[in-house]
Amino acid sequence: MTRHRVQDAAEFGRVAVLLGGEAAEREISLRSGRAVLEALRRQGVDAEPLDPGADVLERLRVGGFERAFVVLHGRGGEDGQIQGALERIGMPYTGSGVLGSALGMDKHRCKLLWSGGGLPTADAVLLRDEDDLPAAAALGFPLMVKPVHEGSSIGMAKVEDVAGLAAAWHAASAFDALVLAERWIAGAEYTCAILGEEALPLIRLETPNVFYDYEAKYSADTTRYFCPCGLEPAREHALQSLALDAFEQAGASGWGRVDLMLDAAGDPFLLEINTVPGMTDHSLVPMAARAAGMDFDRLVWRILETSFDRG
């Protein structure tokens, strides 16, 4: 696909930066959105923040907006809801469409899709109620327990035994009626940022925490990021290709991030897709873009250009 390139900021028209929202990731979305807004304004784009509520479509109309930069993390913004609303009024927007957003946010169905398409992902059991706990325990411990429709590691926990599994399921079910118990992968964690049809350099993540949790992502100074990631070029290229396949298979587009791990044998396992990744000072997509020679302002401009793909 030939990507639309914009030379003059006026071509974007008036841009609504959608930020905040009502999801559990609201505070991160506000931080990401403010960073995006400032980057757009530095480049002469006519951009204004909009924290959406039930009247979001009317506010977009009254505000004279011509396109939307979606920086809403989590439910309502990353799951296809706002994308569907914008489609309904014919407003171009950044990132994945309805299908890719919905599948990317649904860890269970995304894993089913990947498995059906022959892509590697860890064995898992869907937990709807307590009757499903024995099937999860049969996977063997340790396990990772996570809400199906949350991001930023919210509600996630590593469990070592049956009692821990029950407790983690109860905690995760406070965030989501559907919970996933996934076989624990012991090994290195990587993330692959995607921009258009290009996979950016891989980042390897290291944290002294039990796993790359909310604190490690957004506030800890002990998290370490390696880019270059330390893999041989051919190996890195193979994982980038895997990430692109996973992104495309889920119907995602525009920009995003694919997280994966290598087990002790070096075999890859896909974890999840982020269709509206963080854009804060701790965020991974800007870090990968810098490694590819692209500063934050240019990255934001390139992401806004993806709104023309459906415009």
mmCIF file of N, CA and C in Angstrom, residues 165-249:
data_model
loop_
_atom_site.group_PDB
_atom_site.id
_atom_site.type_symbol
_atom_site.label_atom_id
_atom_site.label_comp_id
_atom_site.label_asym_id
_atom_site.label_seq_id
_atom_site.Cartn_x
_atom_site.Cartn_y
_atom_site.Cartn_z
ATOM 1 N N LEU A 165 -4.260 -19.211 42.265
ATOM 2 C CA LEU A 165 -5.073 -19.102 41.059
ATOM 3 C C LEU A 165 -6.463 -18.575 41.392
ATOM 4 N N ALA A 166 -7.065 -19.120 42.436
ATOM 5 C CA ALA A 166 -8.407 -18.673 42.830
ATOM 6 C C ALA A 166 -8.397 -17.212 43.244
ATOM 7 N N ALA A 167 -7.386 -16.823 44.003
ATOM 8 C CA ALA A 167 -7.302 -15.434 44.462
ATOM 9 C C ALA A 167 -7.088 -14.480 43.293
ATOM 10 N N ALA A 168 -6.213 -14.867 42.361
ATOM 11 C CA ALA A 168 -5.934 -14.014 41.206
ATOM 12 C C ALA A 168 -7.159 -13.900 40.302
ATOM 13 N N TRP A 169 -7.899 -15.012 40.156
ATOM 14 C CA TRP A 169 -9.119 -14.956 39.351
ATOM 15 C C TRP A 169 -10.128 -14.000 39.971
ATOM 16 N N HIS A 170 -10.314 -14.076 41.282
ATOM 17 C CA HIS A 170 -11.237 -13.157 41.955
ATOM 18 C C HIS A 170 -10.804 -11.708 41.748
ATOM 19 N N ALA A 171 -9.513 -11.431 41.870
ATOM 20 C CA ALA A 171 -9.020 -10.062 41.704
ATOM 21 C C ALA A 171 -9.203 -9.577 40.266
ATOM 22 N N ALA A 172 -8.879 -10.425 39.305
ATOM 23 C CA ALA A 172 -8.995 -10.035 37.896
ATOM 24 C C ALA A 172 -10.448 -9.867 37.479
ATOM 25 N N SER A 173 -11.343 -10.673 38.060
ATOM 26 C CA SER A 173 -12.754 -10.598 37.676
ATOM 27 C C SER A 173 -13.414 -9.312 38.152
ATOM 28 N N ALA A 174 -12.734 -8.572 39.024
ATOM 29 C CA ALA A 174 -13.247 -7.254 39.407
ATOM 30 C C ALA A 174 -13.131 -6.276 38.241
ATOM 31 N N PHE A 175 -12.233 -6.572 37.309
ATOM 32 C CA PHE A 175 -12.047 -5.714 36.141
ATOM 33 C C PHE A 175 -12.799 -6.222 34.914
ATOM 34 N N ASP A 176 -13.080 -7.526 34.869
ATOM 35 C CA ASP A 176 -13.630 -8.110 33.647
ATOM 36 C C ASP A 176 -14.329 -9.428 33.986
ATOM 37 N N ALA A 177 -15.482 -9.670 33.377
ATOM 38 C CA ALA A 177 -16.177 -10.937 33.591
ATOM 39 C C ALA A 177 -15.432 -12.103 32.962
ATOM 40 N N LEU A 178 -14.564 -11.801 31.991
ATOM 41 C CA LEU A 178 -13.766 -12.838 31.338
ATOM 42 C C LEU A 178 -12.305 -12.678 31.746
ATOM 43 N N VAL A 179 -11.720 -13.769 32.193
ATOM 44 C CA VAL A 179 -10.336 -13.769 32.669
ATOM 45 C C VAL A 179 -9.586 -14.885 31.961
ATOM 46 N N LEU A 180 -8.325 -14.647 31.665
ATOM 47 C CA LEU A 180 -7.499 -15.627 30.962
ATOM 48 C C LEU A 180 -6.419 -16.143 31.906
ATOM 49 N N ALA A 181 -6.276 -17.447 31.951
ATOM 50 C CA ALA A 181 -5.150 -18.079 32.654
ATOM 51 C C ALA A 181 -4.237 -18.660 31.592
ATOM 52 N N GLU A 182 -3.004 -18.189 31.564
ATOM 53 C CA GLU A 182 -2.087 -18.506 30.478
ATOM 54 C C GLU A 182 -0.826 -19.159 31.036
ATOM 55 N N ARG A 183 -0.336 -20.152 30.310
ATOM 56 C CA ARG A 183 0.903 -20.805 30.737
ATOM 57 C C ARG A 183 2.031 -19.783 30.838
ATOM 58 N N TRP A 184 2.733 -19.790 31.934
ATOM 59 C CA TRP A 184 3.819 -18.840 32.178
ATOM 60 C C TRP A 184 4.996 -19.139 31.247
ATOM 61 N N ILE A 185 5.501 -18.090 30.610
ATOM 62 C CA ILE A 185 6.672 -18.227 29.752
ATOM 63 C C ILE A 185 7.868 -17.634 30.490
ATOM 64 N N ALA A 186 8.853 -18.468 30.766
ATOM 65 C CA ALA A 186 10.061 -17.991 31.444
ATOM 66 C C ALA A 186 11.106 -17.669 30.387
ATOM 67 N N GLY A 187 11.386 -16.392 30.222
ATOM 68 C CA GLY A 187 12.355 -15.996 29.213
ATOM 69 C C GLY A 187 12.345 -14.502 28.994
ATOM 70 N N ALA A 188 13.000 -14.076 27.939
ATOM 71 C CA ALA A 188 13.140 -12.655 27.656
ATOM 72 C C ALA A 188 11.885 -12.104 26.988
ATOM 73 N N GLU A 189 11.526 -10.872 27.366
ATOM 74 C CA GLU A 189 10.356 -10.222 26.782
ATOM 75 C C GLU A 189 10.800 -9.144 25.796
ATOM 76 N N TYR A 190 10.103 -9.089 24.684
ATOM 77 C CA TYR A 190 10.401 -8.119 23.627
ATOM 78 C C TYR A 190 9.118 -7.437 23.195
ATOM 79 N N THR A 191 9.271 -6.276 22.593
ATOM 80 C CA THR A 191 8.129 -5.619 21.986
ATOM 81 C C THR A 191 8.536 -5.081 20.628
ATOM 82 N N CYS A 192 7.599 -5.131 19.692
ATOM 83 C CA CYS A 192 7.855 -4.675 18.332
ATOM 84 C C CYS A 192 6.839 -3.601 17.972
ATOM 85 N N ALA A 193 7.304 -2.371 17.823
ATOM 86 C CA ALA A 193 6.435 -1.282 17.382
ATOM 87 C C ALA A 193 6.253 -1.369 15.878
ATOM 88 N N ILE A 194 5.047 -1.050 15.436
ATOM 89 C CA ILE A 194 4.715 -1.104 14.015
ATOM 90 C C ILE A 194 4.180 0.246 13.581
ATOM 91 N N LEU A 195 4.690 0.738 12.467
ATOM 92 C CA LEU A 195 4.249 2.007 11.896
ATOM 93 C C LEU A 195 3.990 1.776 10.420
ATOM 94 N N GLY A 196 2.723 1.902 10.026
ATOM 95 C CA GLY A 196 2.365 1.552 8.652
ATOM 96 C C GLY A 196 2.575 0.077 8.432
ATOM 97 N N GLU A 197 3.418 -0.254 7.474
ATOM 98 C CA GLU A 197 3.737 -1.666 7.211
ATOM 99 C C GLU A 197 5.178 -1.981 7.590
ATOM 100 N N GLU A 198 5.748 -1.149 8.455
ATOM 101 C CA GLU A 198 7.143 -1.303 8.872
ATOM 102 C C GLU A 198 7.227 -1.702 10.339
ATOM 103 N N ALA A 199 8.049 -2.695 10.608
ATOM 104 C CA ALA A 199 8.350 -3.076 11.982
ATOM 105 C C ALA A 199 9.593 -2.311 12.428
ATOM 106 N N LEU A 200 9.474 -1.569 13.503
ATOM 107 C CA LEU A 200 10.595 -0.798 14.035
ATOM 108 C C LEU A 200 11.515 -1.724 14.833
ATOM 109 N N PRO A 201 12.711 -1.250 15.212
ATOM 110 C CA PRO A 201 13.639 -2.103 15.961
ATOM 111 C C PRO A 201 13.011 -2.672 17.232
ATOM 112 N N LEU A 202 13.322 -3.931 17.512
ATOM 113 C CA LEU A 202 12.808 -4.568 18.724
ATOM 114 C C LEU A 202 13.423 -3.935 19.966
ATOM 115 N N ILE A 203 12.636 -3.928 21.034
ATOM 116 C CA ILE A 203 13.116 -3.509 22.354
ATOM 117 C C ILE A 203 13.025 -4.706 23.288
ATOM 118 N N ARG A 204 14.117 -4.984 23.994
ATOM 119 C CA ARG A 204 14.081 -6.022 25.036
ATOM 120 C C ARG A 204 13.844 -5.351 26.376
ATOM 121 N N LEU A 205 12.953 -5.936 27.183
ATOM 122 C CA LEU A 205 12.551 -5.354 28.462
ATOM 123 C C LEU A 205 13.096 -6.185 29.612
ATOM 124 N N GLU A 206 13.592 -5.507 30.613
ATOM 125 C CA GLU A 206 14.029 -6.196 31.831
ATOM 126 C C GLU A 206 13.517 -5.431 33.041
ATOM 127 N N THR A 207 12.951 -6.155 33.999
ATOM 128 C CA THR A 207 12.470 -5.541 35.226
ATOM 129 C C THR A 207 12.772 -6.456 36.403
ATOM 130 N N PRO A 208 13.122 -5.895 37.565
ATOM 131 C CA PRO A 208 13.287 -6.726 38.750
ATOM 132 C C PRO A 208 11.952 -7.164 39.340
ATOM 133 N N ASN A 209 10.843 -6.599 38.866
ATOM 134 C CA ASN A 209 9.525 -7.022 39.320
ATOM 135 C C ASN A 209 9.238 -8.434 38.827
ATOM 136 N N VAL A 210 8.198 -9.029 39.340
ATOM 137 C CA VAL A 210 7.836 -10.390 38.947
ATOM 138 C C VAL A 210 7.586 -10.469 37.444
ATOM 139 N N PHE A 211 6.967 -9.408 36.898
ATOM 140 C CA PHE A 211 6.768 -9.298 35.457
ATOM 141 C C PHE A 211 6.666 -7.818 35.110
ATOM 142 N N TYR A 212 6.506 -7.528 33.847
ATOM 143 C CA TYR A 212 6.455 -6.142 33.361
ATOM 144 C C TYR A 212 5.068 -5.576 33.672
ATOM 145 N N ASP A 213 4.872 -5.165 34.933
ATOM 146 C CA ASP A 213 3.563 -4.761 35.413
ATOM 147 C C ASP A 213 3.347 -3.255 35.258
ATOM 148 N N TYR A 214 2.239 -2.754 35.798
ATOM 149 C CA TYR A 214 1.868 -1.343 35.652
ATOM 150 C C TYR A 214 2.967 -0.419 36.179
ATOM 151 N N GLU A 215 3.499 -0.760 37.354
ATOM 152 C CA GLU A 215 4.559 0.071 37.933
ATOM 153 C C GLU A 215 5.793 0.081 37.036
ATOM 154 N N ALA A 216 6.192 -1.100 36.569
ATOM 155 C CA ALA A 216 7.376 -1.190 35.709
ATOM 156 C C ALA A 216 7.195 -0.398 34.430
ATOM 157 N N LYS A 217 5.956 -0.340 33.925
ATOM 158 C CA LYS A 217 5.691 0.351 32.672
ATOM 159 C C LYS A 217 5.700 1.869 32.816
ATOM 160 N N TYR A 218 5.170 2.378 33.938
ATOM 161 C CA TYR A 218 4.866 3.802 33.977
ATOM 162 C C TYR A 218 5.590 4.619 35.046
ATOM 163 N N SER A 219 6.153 3.980 36.056
ATOM 164 C CA SER A 219 6.744 4.793 37.114
ATOM 165 C C SER A 219 8.104 4.325 37.617
ATOM 166 N N ALA A 220 8.420 3.053 37.482
ATOM 167 C CA ALA A 220 9.660 2.531 38.058
ATOM 168 C C ALA A 220 10.887 3.019 37.299
ATOM 169 N N ASP A 221 11.930 3.318 38.044
ATOM 170 C CA ASP A 221 13.215 3.673 37.438
ATOM 171 C C ASP A 221 14.123 2.460 37.281
ATOM 172 N N THR A 222 13.637 1.298 37.701
ATOM 173 C CA THR A 222 14.458 0.088 37.662
ATOM 174 C C THR A 222 14.252 -0.726 36.391
ATOM 175 N N THR A 223 13.237 -0.359 35.589
ATOM 176 C CA THR A 223 13.014 -1.064 34.330
ATOM 177 C C THR A 223 14.107 -0.689 33.340
ATOM 178 N N ARG A 224 14.633 -1.706 32.655
ATOM 179 C CA ARG A 224 15.700 -1.468 31.679
ATOM 180 C C ARG A 224 15.204 -1.817 30.279
ATOM 181 N N TYR A 225 15.581 -0.961 29.333
ATOM 182 C CA TYR A 225 15.168 -1.136 27.946
ATOM 183 C C TYR A 225 16.420 -1.249 27.078
ATOM 184 N N PHE A 226 16.439 -2.264 26.221
ATOM 185 C CA PHE A 226 17.606 -2.493 25.372
ATOM 186 C C PHE A 226 17.192 -2.394 23.907
ATOM 187 N N CYS A 227 17.730 -1.391 23.236
ATOM 188 C CA CYS A 227 17.467 -1.194 21.817
ATOM 189 C C CYS A 227 18.701 -0.538 21.217
ATOM 190 N N PRO A 228 19.561 -1.278 20.513
ATOM 191 C CA PRO A 228 19.364 -2.619 19.968
ATOM 192 C C PRO A 228 19.074 -3.672 21.047
ATOM 193 N N CYS A 229 18.301 -4.665 20.639
ATOM 194 C CA CYS A 229 17.792 -5.643 21.599
ATOM 195 C C CYS A 229 18.790 -6.732 21.949
ATOM 196 N N GLY A 230 19.895 -6.844 21.185
ATOM 197 C CA GLY A 230 20.915 -7.831 21.491
ATOM 198 C C GLY A 230 20.820 -9.113 20.697
ATOM 199 N N LEU A 231 19.780 -9.259 19.883
ATOM 200 C CA LEU A 231 19.653 -10.450 19.053
ATOM 201 C C LEU A 231 20.463 -10.303 17.768
ATOM 202 N N GLU A 232 20.825 -11.432 17.184
ATOM 203 C CA GLU A 232 21.452 -11.396 15.872
ATOM 204 C C GLU A 232 20.473 -10.791 14.857
ATOM 205 N N PRO A 233 20.981 -10.038 13.871
ATOM 206 C CA PRO A 233 20.081 -9.372 12.909
ATOM 207 C C PRO A 233 19.060 -10.295 12.263
ATOM 208 N N ALA A 234 19.483 -11.498 11.877
ATOM 209 C CA ALA A 234 18.546 -12.419 11.228
ATOM 210 C C ALA A 234 17.436 -12.841 12.187
ATOM 211 N N ARG A 235 17.805 -13.043 13.446
ATOM 212 C CA ARG A 235 16.817 -13.431 14.448
ATOM 213 C C ARG A 235 15.843 -12.289 14.719
ATOM 214 N N GLU A 236 16.371 -11.083 14.837
ATOM 215 C CA GLU A 236 15.509 -9.924 15.050
ATOM 216 C C GLU A 236 14.553 -9.746 13.871
ATOM 217 N N HIS A 237 15.061 -9.903 12.673
ATOM 218 C CA HIS A 237 14.221 -9.757 11.488
ATOM 219 C C HIS A 237 13.091 -10.791 11.485
ATOM 220 N N ALA A 238 13.413 -12.014 11.892
ATOM 221 C CA ALA A 238 12.388 -13.064 11.928
ATOM 222 C C ALA A 238 11.284 -12.710 12.918
ATOM 223 N N LEU A 239 11.651 -12.157 14.071
ATOM 224 C CA LEU A 239 10.649 -11.774 15.065
ATOM 225 C C LEU A 239 9.846 -10.559 14.603
ATOM 226 N N GLN A 240 10.496 -9.639 13.894
ATOM 227 C CA GLN A 240 9.752 -8.512 13.328
ATOM 228 C C GLN A 240 8.716 -9.008 12.314
ATOM 229 N N SER A 241 9.101 -9.975 11.509
ATOM 230 C CA SER A 241 8.170 -10.545 10.535
ATOM 231 C C SER A 241 7.003 -11.239 11.237
ATOM 232 N N LEU A 242 7.304 -11.948 12.320
ATOM 233 C CA LEU A 242 6.254 -12.593 13.105
ATOM 234 C C LEU A 242 5.287 -11.553 13.661
ATOM 235 N N ALA A 243 5.833 -10.449 14.181
ATOM 236 C CA ALA A 243 4.987 -9.389 14.740
ATOM 237 C C ALA A 243 4.095 -8.779 13.660
ATOM 238 N N LEU A 244 4.652 -8.551 12.478
ATOM 239 C CA LEU A 244 3.852 -8.008 11.381
ATOM 240 C C LEU A 244 2.736 -8.981 10.985
ATOM 241 N N ASP A 245 3.048 -10.267 10.947
ATOM 242 C CA ASP A 245 2.038 -11.271 10.626
ATOM 243 C C ASP A 245 0.921 -11.267 11.682
ATOM 244 N N ALA A 246 1.316 -11.203 12.942
ATOM 245 C CA ALA A 246 0.330 -11.207 14.027
ATOM 246 C C ALA A 246 -0.564 -9.974 13.958
ATOM 247 N N PHE A 247 0.032 -8.831 13.651
ATOM 248 C CA PHE A 247 -0.699 -7.572 13.546
ATOM 249 C C PHE A 247 -1.710 -7.639 12.409
ATOM 250 N N GLU A 248 -1.241 -8.103 11.263
ATOM 251 C CA GLU A 248 -2.107 -8.181 10.090
ATOM 252 C C GLU A 248 -3.201 -9.222 10.273
ATOM 253 N N GLN A 249 -2.850 -10.357 10.869
ATOM 254 C CA GLN A 249 -3.829 -11.435 11.037
ATOM 255 C C GLN A 249 -4.990 -10.988 11.919
#
